[in-house]
Amino acid sequence: MLRFTLLRLRSLILALIVASLVIFAMIELVPGDPASFMLGINAREDTINALREELGLNQPMIQRYFSWITGMLTGDFGTSYTYRTPVAEIVVERLWVSLPLALYALTLTILIAFPAGIWAASRRGSLTDLSVMGATQLGIAVPNFWFAMLAVLIFAITWRIFPSGGFPGWDEGFWTAMHALTLPAVALALPQASILTRIMRSSLLDTLSEDYIRTARAKGLTRGQALRRHALRNALIPVLTIIGLQFSFLLAGAIIIENVFFLPGLGRLVFQAISQRDLIMVESVVMLLVFAVIVVNFLVELTYGLVDPQLRRAR
Amino acid sequence: MSLLEINNLSLGIHGVPILKGVSFAIAEGEIHGLIGESGSGKSMTAFAAMQLLPNGAACSGEITLNGRNVLTASETELCQIRGNDVGMVFQEPMTALNPVQTIGQQVAETILIHEPGTSARAARTRAEEALRRAELPPERFPLSRYPFELSGGQKQRVVIAMAIALRPKLLIADEPTTALDVTTQAQILTLLKRLAREDGMGMLLITHDLAVVSDMADHITIMRRGEVMEAAPTKQLFAELKHPYTQALFEASTHQPDREAQDETTPLLKVVNVIRDYPLPRKTLFAPQEQFRALKGVSFDLYRGESLGLVGESGCGKSTLTRAILGLDPITSGKIELDGASVQTGEHAVRRKMQVVFQDPYGSFNPRHKVARLVAEPFHLAETSPSGAARDTAVAEALISVGLAPEDAQKYIHEFSGGQRQRIAIARALILKPDLILLDEAVSALDVSIRAQILDLLAELSDQFNLSYLFISHDLSVVRSITDRVLVMQAGEIVEQGNTETVFTAPQHPYTRSLIAAAPRLPKGPAHAA
Amino acid sequence: MRNLILGLALTSIFVAAALISFLWTPFDVTKLDIPNKLQAPGGAHLFGTDQFGRDIFSMIMVGARTSIAVAIVAVGIGMVIGVPLGLAAAARRNSWLDEFIMRGNDLIFAFPSLVIAIMITAVYGASAFNAIVAIGIFNIPVFARVSRSAALSLWQRDYILSARVAGKGAVRISAEHILPNITNLLIVQGTIQFSLGILAEAALSYVGLGAQPPLPSWGRMLAESQTLVSLAPHLALFPGFAIVLTVLGLNLAGDGLRDLLDPKLRVART
């Protein structure tokens, strides 16, 4: 297990280094130089020069890359050009919306997908299976922002049981905050739950056709016992992989849903930073999101070890 | 009263008939061999007895187990019967065990399912006992082992331990040794026989190999295309060979193709001190990379016109050697020369003197090409590749020489049976008129009757075209029937070589002796058939 | 089979609508007709009109054109670049090339696709072309991964060994033996990426970074309807249904094709 962890850790660090280089290069490649891009075409030459000075653009590229990296490692993400406050502060504040929202949506996803997937797989070909599969087809096809618009129309405007947007903050109490996050979380979870249900079902069907299931049945296990005791754990590896991907997607991919519901989250922050051409903010937040994705995938791979004894025993 | 009685059992899957009125019975404590070639329905009969049938299967007739009709039993009753009254052992031990559970958990489960009150400790003790009876002593193989830590034969012992843990009255073994090496096969068969005799357990042993059951079974039933051909006590069956199919099966199993013996001594293929190392995965991040030596200095000559056998068990280095000779994989040191030129250069001039036929008749052809294109593929190696009519003639000639029709060139491969495909593979190997053909387990996947025909064809072709063969196989009886000389390989080394008959009648190396002793043998047939 | 027919029928309705829109639409989508704004569905305007009096039905027809064009080209980019990469990685498996291609794939997967797509379109300007590039880039690793894993299992087949014995090289084997045998898989994956492309285009247009006015697009129609949704729900319903039905049709067709061509195909859906 230690060897396995160390190997994964090595590729984790490598991936982070390459990702940071790519992001840095992307910012360098914007038309003109970052300073003139940020200020737009109407900016005066001396303002641009001042910003160049502030950003350190007069230093060599390699030096700028290393000061960006060392800054990030020590928690200094630079200062936002539009907000004039440290990026780190803003990010932490926004994380308090995005992280709970992602976890909420992921919980909903798992709570829907596991039972539905298992149920459909254990009744393969039945009416239950067909309806679950039909529902997931629909769930995948519905754009989540459209679903969100309709949900607002029905639950917030017509019935008034949920707020139509905005976030009161955690100071207003846990339940008030969760209440405000419910519609966005459902909108986010709907397509993800559909995908995960399908993965759960097909992975379970694959393992149910394995020889060892037949062995278990020959021992006298019922269909249900064979599914619970032998198929489920073996079916979990592809499901875990998808859950990992989904978590990172929910963290960063909520941009549009955050826009629909006017939630002050990370996605909306990046979106606004991009439209305001605040490259410092963009650079650091994108790096942070990539970091989150890579680390989550790393953790998912470690959990494989818990499922698969062969990885655990690897010398 | 019989332990298992099958009466007029018919079975169809989605309306396609698989079994047609099968009847036989097994007495208590009897070992019953069920023999048949592929498609005979022998495994489906076993699954019907367990009622573990694929979706869409429908049975009619009667299956009485221990006085109970399983066809009318409810699913709950069936679950009580399975594992308790009947145990089952499967063909493929590599996939028959749950990879994420320890062997102890899996054996104990049989006990816990049927006797739910058992304490964890008692179940453990009884699992240990079952594994001990299956000759996996817990001192050497603790219950905490996972399947991936065991060899194929050891896994099969775990499956057996699960099946016999509750001392069932009947054990169904479906090709239990087909996937195993010959020495392991002998051990597993001895174990099964001992367990049956010790417990007075009835056993249904299903196999395609007459020799396997000949010295195990009390009674033999022979099936073909879903019907029972002949059923008789073993001794009587072999003494009389009454039914024509039984006779044909027996003759095919002992078939000896006619071929002219060769005594040429000009070497065609020279393999000199070949070593092949594979890098092993690193143990720690910084340790130097270790090597696994798959071939430890292999040397031999193959003479022109000769048929040379190469036998050995899985993992002995046969495949590595085959690929090295074909020039597909590099070697670490040594040299391999065909007609005086190194094969490692990959030059077409060398390569076109040598072709190959593989084991799997189904995976050997691109399903999207027609036979003409498949057979003509080696022309890529020719100096001037014929085109148009010349190409068609060459393909037609090759097809005719393997007993197929020229019109077959326009068909796709899925239109042919396994045996026909192997003929097409031989036609592909012949088209460049090579000197040497490597036959890599070329008849191992075929039923015995088809195998006999292909062996005849190979013998005929070698005489006709003065071909040399390197016949690579794990099957000793086939190698004995078609080769002039034989090499015995163990753990990357050739431990014995010599004239085939001499090696088989008077083996010198202990490994060769153990291989020959382990190979199942058919009894002598009746006087008139011999 | 039922899935396939239903899926193909749905898909062809929208493809047909897109094609016909080049020649004819019930009303001119570029002409504003303020007196007739926000009309309810029915009557002369089958799906009603928007806040500028434009005919929704006609806009959906032209919108289909944008969506389908963007998605097709994006899938094309993914296939043309991804498949050769995947085949090369499989042909040289465990080599530095394989490692390089697969690590590159993982890296692209690690980037939040929507964020990068937004960044690309924001930096280089919002246009249908930039939307195509932004969506297409993320199709490359999908096709590379799918074709690599399918090709890897084919490389184990004996007929590939036969081809190697016949002296054929990796490029020739990939073209002659591997590619024809993975086309089924690529077609099925293609339909799935196609449907994802339509969703992605809608999302980008919704935030104003896809096709630019006056060219109608489903995503932007939804964005424009947002403030009026309680007043005139039909503005949000029809474009939404158009997206759902197209995506549903493509997914059903993909599943049906997979069952028809080979039930054992492995298709990645992420």
CSV table of C-alpha atoms in Angstrom, one decimal, chain B residues 323 326 328 348 351 355-356 358 360 363-369 373 377-378 380-381 428, chain C residues 157-169 172 176-178 180-184:
chain,number,residue,atom,x,y,z
B,323,ARG,CA,7.8,-15.1,-30.5
B,326,LEU,CA,9.3,-15.5,-35.3
B,328,LEU,CA,8.5,-10.6,-33.1
B,348,HIS,CA,11.6,-10.1,-45.4
B,351,ARG,CA,10.8,-14.1,-42.7
B,355,GLN,CA,5.0,-19.0,-41.1
B,356,VAL,CA,2.9,-19.7,-38.1
B,358,PHE,CA,-2.0,-20.1,-33.8
B,360,ASP,CA,-7.5,-19.9,-31.4
B,363,GLY,CA,-9.2,-14.9,-32.9
B,364,SER,CA,-6.8,-15.6,-35.8
B,365,PHE,CA,-8.6,-13.6,-38.5
B,366,ASN,CA,-9.7,-10.1,-39.0
B,367,PRO,CA,-13.5,-10.5,-39.1
B,368,ARG,CA,-13.8,-7.7,-41.7
B,369,HIS,CA,-11.8,-9.2,-44.4
B,373,ARG,CA,-7.5,-11.2,-48.4
B,377,GLU,CA,-1.7,-11.4,-46.3
B,378,PRO,CA,1.8,-13.0,-46.1
B,380,HIS,CA,3.4,-8.6,-48.0
B,381,LEU,CA,6.7,-10.4,-47.4
B,428,ARG,CA,-2.4,-18.7,-45.1
C,157,ARG,CA,-5.6,-10.9,-31.0
C,158,ASP,CA,-3.8,-13.5,-33.0
C,159,TYR,CA,-4.7,-11.9,-36.3
C,160,ILE,CA,-2.5,-9.0,-35.3
C,161,LEU,CA,0.3,-11.4,-34.6
C,162,SER,CA,-0.3,-13.0,-38.0
C,163,ALA,CA,0.0,-9.5,-39.6
C,164,ARG,CA,3.2,-9.0,-37.8
C,165,VAL,CA,4.5,-12.3,-38.9
C,166,ALA,CA,3.6,-11.2,-42.4
C,167,GLY,CA,6.0,-8.3,-41.9
C,168,LYS,CA,3.6,-5.5,-41.5
C,169,GLY,CA,4.5,-2.5,-39.4
C,172,ARG,CA,-0.1,-0.4,-41.5
C,176,GLU,CA,-5.7,-2.1,-41.9
C,177,HIS,CA,-6.7,-4.2,-38.9
C,178,ILE,CA,-7.3,-1.9,-35.9
C,180,PRO,CA,-11.9,-0.9,-39.2
C,181,ASN,CA,-12.6,-3.0,-36.1
C,182,ILE,CA,-13.1,0.0,-33.8
C,183,THR,CA,-15.3,2.1,-36.1
C,184,ASN,CA,-18.5,0.8,-34.4
